[in-house]
Tab-separated table of C-alpha atoms in Angstrom:
chain	number	residue	atom	x	y	z
S	229	MET	CA	24.101	23.203	84.538
S	230	THR	CA	25.445	25.957	82.321
S	231	GLY	CA	25.610	29.708	82.556
S	232	LYS	CA	25.924	31.998	85.539
S	233	SER	CA	23.636	31.847	88.556
S	234	ARG	CA	22.894	34.566	91.055
S	235	ILE	CA	24.585	33.833	94.379
S	236	SER	CA	22.052	34.171	97.179
S	237	GLY	CA	20.573	32.316	100.128
S	238	LEU	CA	22.118	29.244	101.724
S	239	TYR	CA	25.519	28.230	100.354
S	240	ALA	CA	26.197	24.673	101.556
S	241	VAL	CA	29.889	23.842	102.018
S	242	THR	CA	30.690	20.182	102.576
S	243	PRO	CA	32.531	18.886	105.647
S	244	ASP	CA	35.648	16.687	105.569
S	245	GLU	CA	33.611	13.497	105.320
S	246	PRO	CA	35.497	10.367	104.197
S	247	ASP	CA	32.319	8.310	103.810
S	248	THR	CA	30.964	9.156	100.374
S	249	ALA	CA	27.569	7.612	101.077
S	250	LEU	CA	27.099	9.759	104.181
S	251	LEU	CA	28.267	12.834	102.301
S	252	VAL	CA	25.784	12.169	99.493
S	253	VAL	CA	22.912	11.826	101.974
S	254	GLY	CA	23.874	15.076	103.675
S	255	VAL	CA	24.080	17.031	100.433
S	256	ARG	CA	20.864	15.510	99.146
S	257	ASN	CA	19.083	16.666	102.323
S	258	ALA	CA	20.635	20.132	102.126
S	259	LEU	CA	19.359	20.466	98.570
S	260	ALA	CA	15.936	19.190	99.570
S	261	GLY	CA	15.899	21.935	102.188
S	262	GLY	CA	16.632	24.576	99.581
S	263	ALA	CA	20.399	25.098	99.460
S	264	SER	CA	21.026	27.341	96.460
S	265	LEU	CA	24.682	26.429	95.957
S	266	VAL	CA	26.947	23.543	96.968
S	267	GLN	CA	30.705	23.763	97.376
S	268	TYR	CA	32.742	20.585	97.601
S	269	ARG	CA	35.480	21.151	100.158
S	270	ASN	CA	37.472	18.253	101.589
S	271	LYS	CA	40.883	19.095	103.013
S	272	THR	CA	41.666	15.533	104.129
S	273	ALA	CA	40.755	13.446	101.059
S	274	ASP	CA	43.280	12.175	98.552
S	275	ALA	CA	42.866	12.859	94.849
S	276	ALA	CA	41.017	9.619	94.138
S	277	LEU	CA	38.454	10.192	96.889
S	278	ARG	CA	37.984	13.813	95.852
S	279	LEU	CA	37.207	12.690	92.319
S	280	THR	CA	34.741	10.034	93.475
S	281	GLN	CA	32.955	12.384	95.856
S	282	ALA	CA	32.890	15.313	93.461
S	283	ARG	CA	31.356	13.218	90.698
S	284	ALA	CA	28.687	11.880	93.045
S	285	LEU	CA	27.763	15.319	94.351
S	286	LEU	CA	27.765	16.881	90.903
S	287	ALA	CA	25.161	14.365	89.770
S	288	ILE	CA	22.898	15.281	92.695
S	289	CYS	CA	23.291	19.008	92.102
S	290	ARG	CA	22.495	18.566	88.424
S	291	ARG	CA	19.205	16.901	89.334
S	292	HIS	CA	18.335	19.853	91.559
S	293	TYR	CA	19.559	22.472	89.050
S	294	VAL	CA	21.869	23.882	91.713
S	295	PRO	CA	25.417	25.053	90.896
S	296	PHE	CA	28.210	22.804	92.121
S	297	ILE	CA	31.470	24.542	93.026
S	298	ILE	CA	34.870	22.972	93.675
S	299	ASN	CA	37.045	24.434	96.413
S	300	ASP	CA	40.685	25.046	95.443
S	301	HIS	CA	41.217	22.287	92.866
S	302	LEU	CA	41.050	23.773	89.377
S	303	ASN	CA	41.994	20.544	87.644
S	304	LEU	CA	39.221	18.675	89.446
S	305	ALA	CA	36.696	21.333	88.435
S	306	LEU	CA	37.808	20.942	84.834
S	307	GLU	CA	37.822	17.139	84.929
S	308	ILE	CA	34.214	16.800	86.085
S	309	ASP	CA	32.941	19.953	84.356
S	310	ALA	CA	31.829	21.543	87.631
S	311	ASP	CA	29.872	24.774	87.564
S	312	GLY	CA	32.666	26.748	89.118
S	313	LEU	CA	35.646	27.113	91.418
S	314	HIS	CA	36.257	28.806	94.749
S	315	LEU	CA	39.758	30.179	95.285
S	316	GLY	CA	41.470	30.985	98.555
S	317	GLY	CA	44.206	33.536	98.869
S	318	GLU	CA	46.937	31.035	97.968
S	319	ASP	CA	45.045	28.968	95.386
S	320	GLY	CA	46.143	30.773	92.248
S	321	ALA	CA	45.116	33.792	90.243
S	322	ILE	CA	41.520	34.431	89.270
S	323	ALA	CA	42.532	35.445	85.747
S	324	ALA	CA	44.432	32.197	85.214
S	325	ALA	CA	41.475	30.151	86.461
S	326	ARG	CA	39.112	32.104	84.228
S	327	ALA	CA	41.297	31.466	81.208
S	328	ARG	CA	41.028	27.735	81.755
S	329	LEU	CA	37.420	27.532	82.943
S	330	GLY	CA	35.897	29.902	80.420
S	331	SER	CA	33.448	32.734	80.839
S	332	ARG	CA	30.393	30.677	81.767
S	333	LYS	CA	31.736	29.167	84.980
S	334	LEU	CA	31.416	30.732	88.421
S	335	ILE	CA	34.535	31.842	90.252
S	336	GLY	CA	34.451	32.896	93.878
S	337	ALA	CA	37.245	34.351	95.979
S	338	SER	CA	37.982	34.243	99.689
S	339	CYS	CA	38.722	37.785	100.809
S	340	TYR	CA	39.044	37.117	104.548
S	341	ASN	CA	38.773	40.443	106.417
S	342	VAL	CA	40.189	42.732	103.723
S	343	LEU	CA	37.924	44.859	101.557
S	344	GLN	CA	40.720	45.552	99.057
S	345	ASN	CA	40.932	41.818	98.375
S	346	ALA	CA	37.317	41.911	97.252
S	347	LEU	CA	37.815	44.977	95.080
S	348	ASN	CA	40.789	43.281	93.443
S	349	ALA	CA	38.883	40.018	92.977
S	350	GLU	CA	35.956	41.784	91.352
S	351	ARG	CA	38.275	43.638	89.018
S	352	GLU	CA	39.974	40.366	88.068
S	353	GLY	CA	36.658	38.743	87.192
S	354	ALA	CA	35.330	37.010	90.311
S	355	ASP	CA	31.586	36.347	90.258
S	356	TYR	CA	31.279	36.610	94.041
S	357	VAL	CA	33.462	37.420	97.036
S	358	ALA	CA	33.485	35.786	100.470
S	359	PHE	CA	34.411	37.390	103.788
S	360	GLY	CA	35.061	35.738	107.132
S	361	SER	CA	35.449	34.231	109.598
S	362	PHE	CA	32.781	36.328	111.301
S	363	PHE	CA	32.471	34.025	114.299
S	364	ALA	CA	34.554	31.344	115.981
S	365	SER	CA	34.751	28.373	113.633
S	366	GLY	CA	35.359	24.771	114.566
S	367	VAL	CA	36.395	24.051	110.978
S	368	LYS	CA	39.047	26.801	110.924
S	369	PRO	CA	39.696	27.772	114.562
S	370	ASP	CA	42.701	29.938	113.682
S	371	ALA	CA	40.985	31.861	110.877
S	372	VAL	CA	41.235	35.640	110.884
S	373	ARG	CA	38.106	37.324	112.187
S	374	ALA	CA	36.146	39.768	110.073
S	375	PRO	CA	34.113	42.617	111.609
S	376	LEU	CA	30.427	42.945	110.862
S	377	ASP	CA	30.816	46.452	109.447
S	378	LEU	CA	33.017	45.005	106.694
S	379	LEU	CA	29.847	43.668	105.091
S	380	GLN	CA	28.255	47.088	105.207
S	381	GLU	CA	31.272	48.723	103.583
S	382	ALA	CA	31.547	45.961	100.987
S	383	LYS	CA	27.879	46.356	100.122
S	384	ARG	CA	28.560	49.984	99.249
S	385	ARG	CA	31.688	49.368	97.209
S	386	VAL	CA	31.421	45.890	95.673
S	387	SER	CA	28.910	45.088	92.956
S	388	VAL	CA	29.207	41.281	92.880
S	389	PRO	CA	27.358	39.128	95.443
S	390	ILE	CA	28.819	38.932	98.944
S	391	VAL	CA	29.093	35.671	100.875
S	392	ALA	CA	29.668	35.508	104.637
S	393	ILE	CA	31.381	32.488	106.183
S	394	GLY	CA	32.783	31.292	109.471
S	395	GLY	CA	30.968	29.916	112.521
S	396	ILE	CA	27.547	30.812	111.149
S	397	THR	CA	24.512	29.478	113.009
S	398	LEU	CA	20.787	30.093	112.893
S	399	ALA	CA	21.234	32.431	115.854
S	400	ASN	CA	23.922	34.696	114.385
S	401	ALA	CA	23.107	34.546	110.665
S	402	PRO	CA	20.394	37.251	110.749
S	403	GLN	CA	22.901	39.977	111.652
S	404	LEU	CA	25.083	39.037	108.689
S	405	ILE	CA	22.137	39.180	106.312
S	406	ALA	CA	21.040	42.514	107.784
S	407	ALA	CA	24.562	43.873	107.306
S	408	GLY	CA	24.559	43.028	103.611
S	409	ALA	CA	25.451	39.368	103.041
S	410	ASP	CA	23.692	38.050	99.941
S	411	SER	CA	24.539	34.494	100.932
S	412	ILE	CA	25.746	32.618	103.994
S	413	ALA	CA	28.178	29.717	103.636
S	414	VAL	CA	27.551	27.068	106.275
S	415	ILE	CA	29.318	23.819	107.090
S	416	SER	CA	28.875	22.549	110.665
S	417	ALA	CA	25.554	24.147	111.567
S	418	LEU	CA	24.099	22.544	108.465
S	419	PHE	CA	25.751	19.153	108.028
S	420	ALA	CA	26.141	18.395	111.753
S	421	ALA	CA	22.500	19.269	112.438
S	422	PRO	CA	20.230	16.429	113.601
S	423	ASP	CA	18.004	17.122	110.589
S	424	VAL	CA	19.982	18.571	107.685
S	425	LYS	CA	16.919	19.248	105.546
S	426	LEU	CA	15.189	21.141	108.348
S	427	ALA	CA	18.338	23.144	109.089
S	428	ALA	CA	18.568	24.136	105.413
S	429	GLN	CA	14.935	25.206	105.433
S	430	GLN	CA	15.497	27.287	108.562
S	431	PHE	CA	18.548	29.025	107.096
S	432	ASN	CA	16.663	29.747	103.902
S	433	ALA	CA	13.757	31.217	105.845
S	434	LEU	CA	16.102	33.917	107.148
S	435	PHE	CA	16.251	35.385	103.655
S	436	LYS	CA	12.476	35.724	103.250
């Protein structure tokens, strides 16, 4: 997949799953349910497993014409020719990543609970910004919490798409969308659901 894509709808972020076969099934079902973006995030895998999993997931995303984003690892994104990179606050400069990835790749930035981070990221060339955690998160229990009105303020002052993340469920997602989130990034409530495809469909329906 080449070129930029509009960031909207369900943004599927992978769990720390060591079993590549299980991970592939989960992502395949999320895509079948309408996930519009997939981010590969595995904080426990070694480099070899990350490469194996990223290649497998990229192939699935290509078949669905859905952008595949790598979390943190610029060299991995370059090695497999991923569609983009998501950078946390300590993962390097956006400008440096852009110089290596080129203009056609997506770059997203975690902005936590700070609007100025998003303004800076947009100025430096980010294609989307992410705020959170908006709710208690089992994946990152110690994450800073972002207030709902941050989305409203960001919607007024930021021109790139806005992603909300952190403890998002079918029950609390509507308030984030109403406050201005263009996309919701979901891990547990999607991949730990009894039916991943159905969960993806239900999240997507919130944007209709």
